[in-house]
Amino acid sequence: MTSANNQMPKTLTRPDLFRLFWRSSFEQGSWNYERMQNLGFVYVMMPAIKRLYDTPEDQRAAVLRHLGFFNTMPYMQSTITGVVANMEVQRANGSQLDDQAINNVKVGMMGPLAGVGDPIWWGTFRPVLAAFAAGLAQGKASLIGPLLFFFGWNIARLTFRWQSQKVGYSLGVTITTKTGNLLPKLTQGASILGMFVMGAVIPRWTSIEMPTVIARVHAHDQLEQLTLQNVCDRILPGLVPVLLTLICLWLIRKRVNPIWLMLGILVLSIFGYSIGLLGVK
Amino acid sequence: MSVTVIIAILVVAFLAGMDGILDEWEFQQPLVACTLIGWLLGDVTTGVLFGGSLQMITIGWMNIGAAVAPDTALAAVGAAIWVCGPAHLTVAEGLAIAIPLALIGQGLTVIVRRLVVKLVHYAERSVRQGNLNVITRVHLLSLTLQGLRVVIPTALILLVPTTLMQTFKAGLPHNVVMGLAVAGGLLAVVGYAIVVNMMATKWLWPFFILGVVLAAITALNMIALGLIGLALAIIYVQLQSQTRPPSGPDDEMDELDRELEDL
């Protein structure tokens, strides 16, 4: 600690920060059932640890204090890495931050950030982008679908990782007070958008046909057949897919494994076609 | 199939397998993986078409916390080989076969995730003995194992003779083939249910209803619908922050304070 006084203050260079950012895209590589992303977090932090601590003992201590349990939504880890890097810089320059303080910040942030990141990234953005791109891919087999999905996702993800790491690094622990107000609003807004889009996607992109003729009506001087599908469509377009989704939702909440639901739909489809209730458009 | 194509397919399988754990670059997603496999097998159109259909089914599969979802990587790569390759399964048959492949892939990633516990213990011991480079090496080794858990089954799939698949296909009764086609249009509802289940709280249901109803207006395309959703979200959040009493006065006080400080 005496050496800190007669040296240049230690800091991370821009290439260092870029290395943290690059490694972040591989953070979950060693995900394991015991301490989950612990080794991944250290893997990301390695360039910073090597820059900030000179002696092998200090480096080893830094690695070991970051090997504790860690798990969050992977993209939100960039924010935490930024904040932790900020604290490590302070510590390397002689501040009194102990292991416990750094670990408390890490563990304290991972839960709330996962709570925001999961619904926004997995719950909203990916389904919306994927559904949109898959719609393009299914319709005209257009290459634009996959390209839009791949580049749209990665540009958004990498921009977010770089920016949030930067903000985390410059604000340090004060980030929790500065963004505390924004996060719930963001989650709320994303959930609204997600629910709305799911509501729109279900009737649009599910196809069902029930060809059973239940009535014959005279219209425009012609005998028109009214199928079960026509009747449902007249009540509300997309009625059956929405009802099916709600049944699946109810069963998922009863802890039925989704794979069983899919196998169930396979069996019902084959059975339904055999008895003539379900058809192909 | 030439050796180059086989190697290229295994490379795609490796990328998809690694991304199955990373969840970063999205090579594990059907839209990307099936398109690449279709392109390598000389039928990119079928690859895109099948990728889009499988993507709709897997749309709600996500790894949250410690829960492991069915595996899209092996499902996408394996089924795409049979759909775009010489076996020429239909899209519907490919979707049906993708489901068991997803379960196998899920089982394999769970095994690797258990195995990595031991590797991490080894890394920790080595660090205590002073070896710091072990961190990066063990991390990348674990990632490689995750890649191989898709590469190896893919190699086995490539070994299945085309004639066997065609015999299997020819043996399917007509009702099953058509039933699979029916299921192809419906299977996506399970994925939608998973997504809705994750987001749905009581106050959100009105937005779901609005989505269902507005989707019936065919003049509105998905971009228009997305913008309506975005506008609704912004309006709701703005109104709520205005009407909530505790945050309002505080903000005003803060602004007053700042103005006083400026003076």
PDB file of C-alpha atoms in Angstrom, chain B:
ATOM      1  CA  MET B   1     -21.715 -35.327 -49.712  1.00  0.00           C
ATOM      2  CA  SER B   2     -18.108 -34.255 -50.085  1.00  0.00           C
ATOM      3  CA  VAL B   3     -15.641 -34.257 -47.202  1.00  0.00           C
ATOM      4  CA  THR B   4     -15.534 -30.442 -47.247  1.00  0.00           C
ATOM      5  CA  VAL B   5     -19.295 -30.222 -46.790  1.00  0.00           C
ATOM      6  CA  ILE B   6     -19.212 -32.742 -43.935  1.00  0.00           C
ATOM      7  CA  ILE B   7     -16.470 -30.792 -42.167  1.00  0.00           C
ATOM      8  CA  ALA B   8     -18.342 -27.522 -42.705  1.00  0.00           C
ATOM      9  CA  ILE B   9     -21.531 -29.057 -41.246  1.00  0.00           C
ATOM     10  CA  LEU B  10     -19.591 -30.221 -38.197  1.00  0.00           C
ATOM     11  CA  VAL B  11     -18.189 -26.695 -37.788  1.00  0.00           C
ATOM     12  CA  VAL B  12     -21.740 -25.304 -37.792  1.00  0.00           C
ATOM     13  CA  ALA B  13     -22.683 -28.001 -35.246  1.00  0.00           C
ATOM     14  CA  PHE B  14     -19.734 -26.911 -33.083  1.00  0.00           C
ATOM     15  CA  LEU B  15     -20.764 -23.238 -33.224  1.00  0.00           C
ATOM     16  CA  ALA B  16     -24.374 -24.144 -32.434  1.00  0.00           C
ATOM     17  CA  GLY B  17     -23.295 -26.358 -29.522  1.00  0.00           C
ATOM     18  CA  MET B  18     -21.113 -23.643 -27.994  1.00  0.00           C
ATOM     19  CA  ASP B  19     -23.875 -21.099 -28.364  1.00  0.00           C
ATOM     20  CA  GLY B  20     -26.295 -23.527 -26.741  1.00  0.00           C
ATOM     21  CA  ILE B  21     -24.547 -22.711 -23.469  1.00  0.00           C
ATOM     22  CA  LEU B  22     -23.408 -19.161 -24.281  1.00  0.00           C
ATOM     23  CA  ASP B  23     -26.735 -17.810 -25.576  1.00  0.00           C
ATOM     24  CA  GLU B  24     -24.805 -14.949 -27.158  1.00  0.00           C
ATOM     25  CA  TRP B  25     -24.342 -15.092 -30.938  1.00  0.00           C
ATOM     26  CA  GLU B  26     -27.512 -17.112 -31.647  1.00  0.00           C
ATOM     27  CA  PHE B  27     -25.912 -19.799 -33.835  1.00  0.00           C
ATOM     28  CA  GLN B  28     -28.019 -22.241 -31.814  1.00  0.00           C
ATOM     29  CA  GLN B  29     -31.274 -20.684 -33.028  1.00  0.00           C
ATOM     30  CA  PRO B  30     -33.051 -22.515 -35.890  1.00  0.00           C
ATOM     31  CA  LEU B  31     -33.262 -19.402 -38.093  1.00  0.00           C
ATOM     32  CA  VAL B  32     -29.467 -19.221 -38.159  1.00  0.00           C
ATOM     33  CA  ALA B  33     -28.425 -22.885 -37.852  1.00  0.00           C
ATOM     34  CA  CYS B  34     -30.933 -24.332 -40.365  1.00  0.00           C
ATOM     35  CA  THR B  35     -30.145 -21.608 -42.903  1.00  0.00           C
ATOM     36  CA  LEU B  36     -26.426 -22.408 -42.653  1.00  0.00           C
ATOM     37  CA  ILE B  37     -27.021 -26.175 -42.943  1.00  0.00           C
ATOM     38  CA  GLY B  38     -29.356 -25.657 -45.916  1.00  0.00           C
ATOM     39  CA  TRP B  39     -26.775 -23.448 -47.590  1.00  0.00           C
ATOM     40  CA  LEU B  40     -24.033 -26.054 -47.078  1.00  0.00           C
ATOM     41  CA  LEU B  41     -26.273 -28.802 -48.462  1.00  0.00           C
ATOM     42  CA  GLY B  42     -27.066 -26.732 -51.553  1.00  0.00           C
ATOM     43  CA  ASP B  43     -30.684 -25.960 -50.639  1.00  0.00           C
ATOM     44  CA  VAL B  44     -30.703 -22.649 -48.829  1.00  0.00           C
ATOM     45  CA  THR B  45     -34.392 -22.005 -49.630  1.00  0.00           C
ATOM     46  CA  THR B  46     -35.514 -25.117 -47.750  1.00  0.00           C
ATOM     47  CA  GLY B  47     -33.076 -24.254 -44.981  1.00  0.00           C
ATOM     48  CA  VAL B  48     -34.627 -20.804 -44.487  1.00  0.00           C
ATOM     49  CA  LEU B  49     -38.160 -22.202 -44.726  1.00  0.00           C
ATOM     50  CA  PHE B  50     -37.493 -24.966 -42.210  1.00  0.00           C
ATOM     51  CA  GLY B  51     -35.527 -22.627 -39.940  1.00  0.00           C
ATOM     52  CA  GLY B  52     -38.443 -20.204 -39.848  1.00  0.00           C
ATOM     53  CA  SER B  53     -40.916 -22.970 -39.002  1.00  0.00           C
ATOM     54  CA  LEU B  54     -38.739 -24.509 -36.294  1.00  0.00           C
ATOM     55  CA  GLN B  55     -37.989 -21.046 -34.885  1.00  0.00           C
ATOM     56  CA  MET B  56     -41.713 -20.512 -34.312  1.00  0.00           C
ATOM     57  CA  ILE B  57     -41.839 -23.681 -32.204  1.00  0.00           C
ATOM     58  CA  THR B  58     -38.728 -22.910 -30.179  1.00  0.00           C
ATOM     59  CA  ILE B  59     -39.631 -19.255 -29.659  1.00  0.00           C
ATOM     60  CA  GLY B  60     -40.298 -19.635 -25.949  1.00  0.00           C
ATOM     61  CA  TRP B  61     -37.400 -21.948 -25.089  1.00  0.00           C
ATOM     62  CA  MET B  62     -35.099 -20.012 -22.781  1.00  0.00           C
ATOM     63  CA  ASN B  63     -32.592 -20.763 -20.053  1.00  0.00           C
ATOM     64  CA  ILE B  64     -33.577 -18.795 -16.977  1.00  0.00           C
ATOM     65  CA  GLY B  65     -31.697 -19.047 -13.718  1.00  0.00           C
ATOM     66  CA  ALA B  66     -30.604 -22.658 -13.320  1.00  0.00           C
ATOM     67  CA  ALA B  67     -33.390 -24.111 -15.487  1.00  0.00           C
ATOM     68  CA  VAL B  68     -32.275 -25.747 -18.731  1.00  0.00           C
ATOM     69  CA  ALA B  69     -34.648 -25.483 -21.699  1.00  0.00           C
ATOM     70  CA  PRO B  70     -34.905 -28.135 -24.453  1.00  0.00           C
ATOM     71  CA  ASP B  71     -31.892 -27.796 -26.732  1.00  0.00           C
ATOM     72  CA  THR B  72     -32.408 -25.890 -29.977  1.00  0.00           C
ATOM     73  CA  ALA B  73     -28.843 -26.511 -31.222  1.00  0.00           C
ATOM     74  CA  LEU B  74     -29.037 -30.268 -31.857  1.00  0.00           C
ATOM     75  CA  ALA B  75     -32.684 -30.025 -32.915  1.00  0.00           C
ATOM     76  CA  ALA B  76     -31.927 -27.376 -35.549  1.00  0.00           C
ATOM     77  CA  VAL B  77     -28.725 -28.904 -36.935  1.00  0.00           C
ATOM     78  CA  GLY B  78     -29.889 -32.535 -36.888  1.00  0.00           C
ATOM     79  CA  ALA B  79     -33.353 -31.988 -38.315  1.00  0.00           C
ATOM     80  CA  ALA B  80     -32.062 -29.557 -40.975  1.00  0.00           C
ATOM     81  CA  ILE B  81     -29.654 -32.228 -42.242  1.00  0.00           C
ATOM     82  CA  TRP B  82     -32.581 -34.575 -42.829  1.00  0.00           C
ATOM     83  CA  VAL B  83     -34.831 -31.913 -44.324  1.00  0.00           C
ATOM     84  CA  CYS B  84     -32.318 -30.148 -46.615  1.00  0.00           C
ATOM     85  CA  GLY B  85     -30.093 -33.150 -47.328  1.00  0.00           C
ATOM     86  CA  PRO B  86     -30.587 -36.228 -49.519  1.00  0.00           C
ATOM     87  CA  ALA B  87     -33.177 -37.734 -47.131  1.00  0.00           C
ATOM     88  CA  HIS B  88     -35.579 -34.910 -48.134  1.00  0.00           C
ATOM     89  CA  LEU B  89     -37.965 -35.099 -45.212  1.00  0.00           C
ATOM     90  CA  THR B  90     -40.815 -32.592 -45.412  1.00  0.00           C
ATOM     91  CA  VAL B  91     -40.808 -29.538 -43.155  1.00  0.00           C
ATOM     92  CA  ALA B  92     -43.550 -31.092 -41.001  1.00  0.00           C
ATOM     93  CA  GLU B  93     -41.638 -34.372 -40.613  1.00  0.00           C
ATOM     94  CA  GLY B  94     -38.521 -32.372 -39.748  1.00  0.00           C
ATOM     95  CA  LEU B  95     -40.422 -30.529 -37.001  1.00  0.00           C
ATOM     96  CA  ALA B  96     -41.649 -33.821 -35.542  1.00  0.00           C
ATOM     97  CA  ILE B  97     -38.136 -35.244 -35.482  1.00  0.00           C
ATOM     98  CA  ALA B  98     -36.676 -32.053 -34.005  1.00  0.00           C
ATOM     99  CA  ILE B  99     -38.561 -32.569 -30.737  1.00  0.00           C
ATOM    100  CA  PRO B 100     -36.852 -35.810 -29.645  1.00  0.00           C
ATOM    101  CA  LEU B 101     -33.523 -34.329 -30.825  1.00  0.00           C
ATOM    102  CA  ALA B 102     -34.151 -31.316 -28.551  1.00  0.00           C
ATOM    103  CA  LEU B 103     -34.669 -33.660 -25.615  1.00  0.00           C
ATOM    104  CA  ILE B 104     -31.462 -35.581 -26.352  1.00  0.00           C
ATOM    105  CA  GLY B 105     -29.559 -32.304 -26.652  1.00  0.00           C
ATOM    106  CA  GLN B 106     -31.018 -31.112 -23.348  1.00  0.00           C
ATOM    107  CA  GLY B 107     -29.881 -34.320 -21.627  1.00  0.00           C
ATOM    108  CA  LEU B 108     -26.367 -33.934 -23.045  1.00  0.00           C
ATOM    109  CA  THR B 109     -25.939 -30.319 -21.943  1.00  0.00           C
ATOM    110  CA  VAL B 110     -27.099 -31.252 -18.442  1.00  0.00           C
ATOM    111  CA  ILE B 111     -24.391 -33.945 -18.329  1.00  0.00           C
ATOM    112  CA  VAL B 112     -21.720 -31.460 -19.469  1.00  0.00           C
ATOM    113  CA  ARG B 113     -22.925 -28.875 -16.927  1.00  0.00           C
ATOM    114  CA  ARG B 114     -22.430 -31.467 -14.168  1.00  0.00           C
ATOM    115  CA  LEU B 115     -19.015 -32.457 -15.517  1.00  0.00           C
ATOM    116  CA  VAL B 116     -17.843 -28.835 -15.511  1.00  0.00           C
ATOM    117  CA  VAL B 117     -18.336 -28.702 -11.708  1.00  0.00           C
ATOM    118  CA  LYS B 118     -15.319 -31.040 -11.436  1.00  0.00           C
ATOM    119  CA  LEU B 119     -13.294 -28.982 -13.916  1.00  0.00           C
ATOM    120  CA  VAL B 120     -13.972 -25.787 -11.942  1.00  0.00           C
ATOM    121  CA  HIS B 121     -12.798 -27.515  -8.726  1.00  0.00           C
ATOM    122  CA  TYR B 122      -9.635 -28.543 -10.532  1.00  0.00           C
ATOM    123  CA  ALA B 123      -9.128 -24.940 -11.709  1.00  0.00           C
ATOM    124  CA  GLU B 124      -9.577 -23.606  -8.165  1.00  0.00           C
ATOM    125  CA  ARG B 125      -6.982 -26.043  -6.787  1.00  0.00           C
ATOM    126  CA  SER B 126      -4.515 -25.055  -9.501  1.00  0.00           C
ATOM    127  CA  VAL B 127      -5.029 -21.356  -8.763  1.00  0.00           C
ATOM    128  CA  ARG B 128      -4.247 -21.985  -5.089  1.00  0.00           C
ATOM    129  CA  GLN B 129      -1.009 -23.619  -6.205  1.00  0.00           C
ATOM    130  CA  GLY B 130      -0.174 -20.472  -8.161  1.00  0.00           C
ATOM    131  CA  ASN B 131      -1.255 -21.341 -11.689  1.00  0.00           C
ATOM    132  CA  LEU B 132      -3.453 -18.515 -12.981  1.00  0.00           C
ATOM    133  CA  ASN B 133      -3.515 -19.466 -16.663  1.00  0.00           C
ATOM    134  CA  VAL B 134      -5.672 -22.448 -15.768  1.00  0.00           C
ATOM    135  CA  ILE B 135      -8.722 -20.147 -15.582  1.00  0.00           C
ATOM    136  CA  THR B 136      -8.777 -19.323 -19.276  1.00  0.00           C
ATOM    137  CA  ARG B 137      -7.817 -22.861 -20.266  1.00  0.00           C
ATOM    138  CA  VAL B 138     -10.507 -24.605 -18.205  1.00  0.00           C
ATOM    139  CA  HIS B 139     -13.115 -22.087 -19.324  1.00  0.00           C
ATOM    140  CA  LEU B 140     -12.372 -22.710 -22.996  1.00  0.00           C
ATOM    141  CA  LEU B 141     -12.143 -26.474 -22.436  1.00  0.00           C
ATOM    142  CA  SER B 142     -15.648 -26.459 -20.923  1.00  0.00           C
ATOM    143  CA  LEU B 143     -16.895 -24.442 -23.871  1.00  0.00           C
ATOM    144  CA  THR B 144     -15.302 -26.961 -26.261  1.00  0.00           C
ATOM    145  CA  LEU B 145     -17.079 -29.820 -24.475  1.00  0.00           C
ATOM    146  CA  GLN B 146     -20.379 -27.999 -25.020  1.00  0.00           C
ATOM    147  CA  GLY B 147     -19.531 -27.703 -28.730  1.00  0.00           C
ATOM    148  CA  LEU B 148     -18.641 -31.403 -28.968  1.00  0.00           C
ATOM    149  CA  ARG B 149     -21.901 -32.469 -27.348  1.00  0.00           C
ATOM    150  CA  VAL B 150     -23.587 -31.349 -30.587  1.00  0.00           C
ATOM    151  CA  VAL B 151     -20.767 -32.278 -32.991  1.00  0.00           C
ATOM    152  CA  ILE B 152     -20.753 -35.965 -31.982  1.00  0.00           C
ATOM    153  CA  PRO B 153     -24.518 -36.585 -32.354  1.00  0.00           C
ATOM    154  CA  THR B 154     -24.413 -34.651 -35.639  1.00  0.00           C
ATOM    155  CA  ALA B 155     -21.679 -36.949 -36.927  1.00  0.00           C
ATOM    156  CA  LEU B 156     -23.866 -39.925 -35.978  1.00  0.00           C
ATOM    157  CA  ILE B 157     -26.809 -38.363 -37.823  1.00  0.00           C
ATOM    158  CA  LEU B 158     -24.623 -37.956 -40.917  1.00  0.00           C
ATOM    159  CA  LEU B 159     -23.788 -41.673 -40.681  1.00  0.00           C
ATOM    160  CA  VAL B 160     -27.457 -42.739 -40.878  1.00  0.00           C
ATOM    161  CA  PRO B 161     -27.891 -44.055 -44.445  1.00  0.00           C
ATOM    162  CA  THR B 162     -30.264 -42.017 -46.617  1.00  0.00           C
ATOM    163  CA  THR B 163     -32.033 -45.196 -47.739  1.00  0.00           C
ATOM    164  CA  LEU B 164     -32.959 -45.961 -44.126  1.00  0.00           C
ATOM    165  CA  MET B 165     -34.563 -42.526 -43.731  1.00  0.00           C
ATOM    166  CA  GLN B 166     -36.431 -42.952 -47.005  1.00  0.00           C
ATOM    167  CA  THR B 167     -37.723 -46.378 -46.004  1.00  0.00           C
ATOM    168  CA  PHE B 168     -38.852 -44.866 -42.726  1.00  0.00           C
ATOM    169  CA  LYS B 169     -40.548 -42.018 -44.564  1.00  0.00           C
ATOM    170  CA  ALA B 170     -42.251 -44.333 -47.049  1.00  0.00           C
ATOM    171  CA  GLY B 171     -43.507 -46.471 -44.167  1.00  0.00           C
ATOM    172  CA  LEU B 172     -45.407 -43.613 -42.496  1.00  0.00           C
ATOM    173  CA  PRO B 173     -49.191 -43.948 -42.872  1.00  0.00           C
ATOM    174  CA  HIS B 174     -50.951 -41.161 -44.764  1.00  0.00           C
ATOM    175  CA  ASN B 175     -52.836 -40.018 -41.659  1.00  0.00           C
ATOM    176  CA  VAL B 176     -49.581 -39.587 -39.729  1.00  0.00           C
ATOM    177  CA  VAL B 177     -47.943 -37.588 -42.533  1.00  0.00           C
ATOM    178  CA  MET B 178     -50.944 -35.256 -42.782  1.00  0.00           C
ATOM    179  CA  GLY B 179     -51.311 -35.102 -38.998  1.00  0.00           C
ATOM    180  CA  LEU B 180     -47.699 -33.933 -38.762  1.00  0.00           C
ATOM    181  CA  ALA B 181     -48.485 -31.192 -41.263  1.00  0.00           C
ATOM    182  CA  VAL B 182     -51.426 -30.111 -39.084  1.00  0.00           C
ATOM    183  CA  ALA B 183     -49.192 -30.135 -36.004  1.00  0.00           C
ATOM    184  CA  GLY B 184     -46.608 -28.008 -37.842  1.00  0.00           C
ATOM    185  CA  GLY B 185     -49.045 -25.101 -37.818  1.00  0.00           C
ATOM    186  CA  LEU B 186     -50.039 -25.576 -34.190  1.00  0.00           C
ATOM    187  CA  LEU B 187     -46.920 -26.561 -32.249  1.00  0.00           C
ATOM    188  CA  ALA B 188     -45.863 -22.944 -31.850  1.00  0.00           C
ATOM    189  CA  VAL B 189     -48.631 -22.319 -29.285  1.00  0.00           C
ATOM    190  CA  VAL B 190     -46.581 -24.151 -26.634  1.00  0.00           C
ATOM    191  CA  GLY B 191     -43.732 -21.704 -27.164  1.00  0.00           C
ATOM    192  CA  TYR B 192     -46.112 -18.736 -27.033  1.00  0.00           C
ATOM    193  CA  ALA B 193     -47.536 -20.096 -23.786  1.00  0.00           C
ATOM    194  CA  ILE B 194     -44.047 -20.262 -22.269  1.00  0.00           C
ATOM    195  CA  VAL B 195     -43.332 -16.641 -23.208  1.00  0.00           C
ATOM    196  CA  VAL B 196     -46.716 -15.426 -21.949  1.00  0.00           C
ATOM    197  CA  ASN B 197     -46.269 -17.426 -18.744  1.00  0.00           C
ATOM    198  CA  MET B 198     -43.009 -15.626 -18.112  1.00  0.00           C
ATOM    199  CA  MET B 199     -44.423 -12.134 -18.540  1.00  0.00           C
ATOM    200  CA  ALA B 200     -48.055 -12.412 -17.529  1.00  0.00           C
ATOM    201  CA  THR B 201     -49.220 -10.657 -14.413  1.00  0.00           C
ATOM    202  CA  LYS B 202     -52.845  -9.691 -13.917  1.00  0.00           C
ATOM    203  CA  TRP B 203     -52.533  -6.077 -15.045  1.00  0.00           C
ATOM    204  CA  LEU B 204     -50.918  -7.108 -18.353  1.00  0.00           C
ATOM    205  CA  TRP B 205     -53.836  -9.134 -19.736  1.00  0.00           C
ATOM    206  CA  PRO B 206     -55.670  -6.130 -21.270  1.00  0.00           C
ATOM    207  CA  PHE B 207     -52.638  -5.589 -23.526  1.00  0.00           C
ATOM    208  CA  PHE B 208     -52.784  -9.226 -24.623  1.00  0.00           C
ATOM    209  CA  ILE B 209     -56.470  -8.825 -25.512  1.00  0.00           C
ATOM    210  CA  LEU B 210     -55.721  -5.650 -27.493  1.00  0.00           C
ATOM    211  CA  GLY B 211     -53.063  -7.559 -29.427  1.00  0.00           C
ATOM    212  CA  VAL B 212     -55.414 -10.428 -30.277  1.00  0.00           C
ATOM    213  CA  VAL B 213     -58.159  -8.082 -31.446  1.00  0.00           C
ATOM    214  CA  LEU B 214     -55.968  -5.730 -33.472  1.00  0.00           C
ATOM    215  CA  ALA B 215     -54.309  -8.696 -35.201  1.00  0.00           C
ATOM    216  CA  ALA B 216     -57.661  -9.333 -36.898  1.00  0.00           C
ATOM    217  CA  ILE B 217     -57.261  -6.104 -38.873  1.00  0.00           C
ATOM    218  CA  THR B 218     -55.296  -7.472 -41.787  1.00  0.00           C
ATOM    219  CA  ALA B 219     -54.357  -4.026 -43.052  1.00  0.00           C
ATOM    220  CA  LEU B 220     -52.008  -3.662 -40.094  1.00  0.00           C
ATOM    221  CA  ASN B 221     -48.720  -5.482 -40.721  1.00  0.00           C
ATOM    222  CA  MET B 222     -46.381  -6.618 -37.936  1.00  0.00           C
ATOM    223  CA  ILE B 223     -44.375  -3.395 -37.947  1.00  0.00           C
ATOM    224  CA  ALA B 224     -47.559  -1.365 -37.483  1.00  0.00           C
ATOM    225  CA  LEU B 225     -48.695  -3.687 -34.689  1.00  0.00           C
ATOM    226  CA  GLY B 226     -45.280  -3.446 -33.039  1.00  0.00           C
ATOM    227  CA  LEU B 227     -45.462   0.353 -33.118  1.00  0.00           C
ATOM    228  CA  ILE B 228     -48.937   0.310 -31.546  1.00  0.00           C
ATOM    229  CA  GLY B 229     -47.557  -1.901 -28.769  1.00  0.00           C
ATOM    230  CA  LEU B 230     -44.609   0.428 -28.264  1.00  0.00           C
ATOM    231  CA  ALA B 231     -46.885   3.466 -28.106  1.00  0.00           C
ATOM    232  CA  LEU B 232     -49.146   1.736 -25.554  1.00  0.00           C
ATOM    233  CA  ALA B 233     -46.122   0.856 -23.413  1.00  0.00           C
ATOM    234  CA  ILE B 234     -44.782   4.412 -23.444  1.00  0.00           C
ATOM    235  CA  ILE B 235     -48.189   5.914 -22.666  1.00  0.00           C
ATOM    236  CA  TYR B 236     -48.754   3.534 -19.755  1.00  0.00           C
ATOM    237  CA  VAL B 237     -45.348   4.093 -18.193  1.00  0.00           C
ATOM    238  CA  GLN B 238     -45.626   7.876 -18.558  1.00  0.00           C
ATOM    239  CA  LEU B 239     -49.115   8.055 -17.083  1.00  0.00           C
ATOM    240  CA  GLN B 240     -48.144   5.817 -14.216  1.00  0.00           C
ATOM    241  CA  SER B 241     -45.105   7.845 -13.224  1.00  0.00           C
ATOM    242  CA  GLN B 242     -47.248  10.994 -13.324  1.00  0.00           C
ATOM    243  CA  THR B 243     -50.050   9.635 -11.175  1.00  0.00           C
ATOM    244  CA  ARG B 244     -47.926   7.904  -8.555  1.00  0.00           C
ATOM    245  CA  PRO B 245     -47.856  10.356  -5.622  1.00  0.00           C
ATOM    246  CA  PRO B 246     -44.609   9.447  -3.773  1.00  0.00           C
ATOM    247  CA  SER B 247     -42.226   9.897  -6.712  1.00  0.00           C
ATOM    248  CA  GLY B 248     -43.812  13.138  -7.989  1.00  0.00           C
ATOM    249  CA  PRO B 249     -43.157  15.571  -5.154  1.00  0.00           C
ATOM    250  CA  ASP B 250     -39.670  14.106  -4.598  1.00  0.00           C
ATOM    251  CA  ASP B 251     -38.685  14.819  -8.167  1.00  0.00           C
ATOM    252  CA  GLU B 252     -39.968  18.357  -7.844  1.00  0.00           C
ATOM    253  CA  MET B 253     -38.008  18.835  -4.659  1.00  0.00           C
ATOM    254  CA  ASP B 254     -34.877  17.578  -6.365  1.00  0.00           C
ATOM    255  CA  GLU B 255     -35.366  20.041  -9.178  1.00  0.00           C
ATOM    256  CA  LEU B 256     -35.943  22.865  -6.712  1.00  0.00           C
ATOM    257  CA  ASP B 257     -32.788  21.888  -4.862  1.00  0.00           C
ATOM    258  CA  ARG B 258     -30.801  21.874  -8.056  1.00  0.00           C
ATOM    259  CA  GLU B 259     -32.132  25.261  -9.038  1.00  0.00           C
ATOM    260  CA  LEU B 260     -31.290  26.663  -5.617  1.00  0.00           C
ATOM    261  CA  GLU B 261     -27.770  25.279  -5.896  1.00  0.00           C
ATOM    262  CA  ASP B 262     -27.381  26.848  -9.313  1.00  0.00           C
ATOM    263  CA  LEU B 263     -28.231  30.238  -7.796  1.00  0.00           C
TER     264      LEU B 263
END
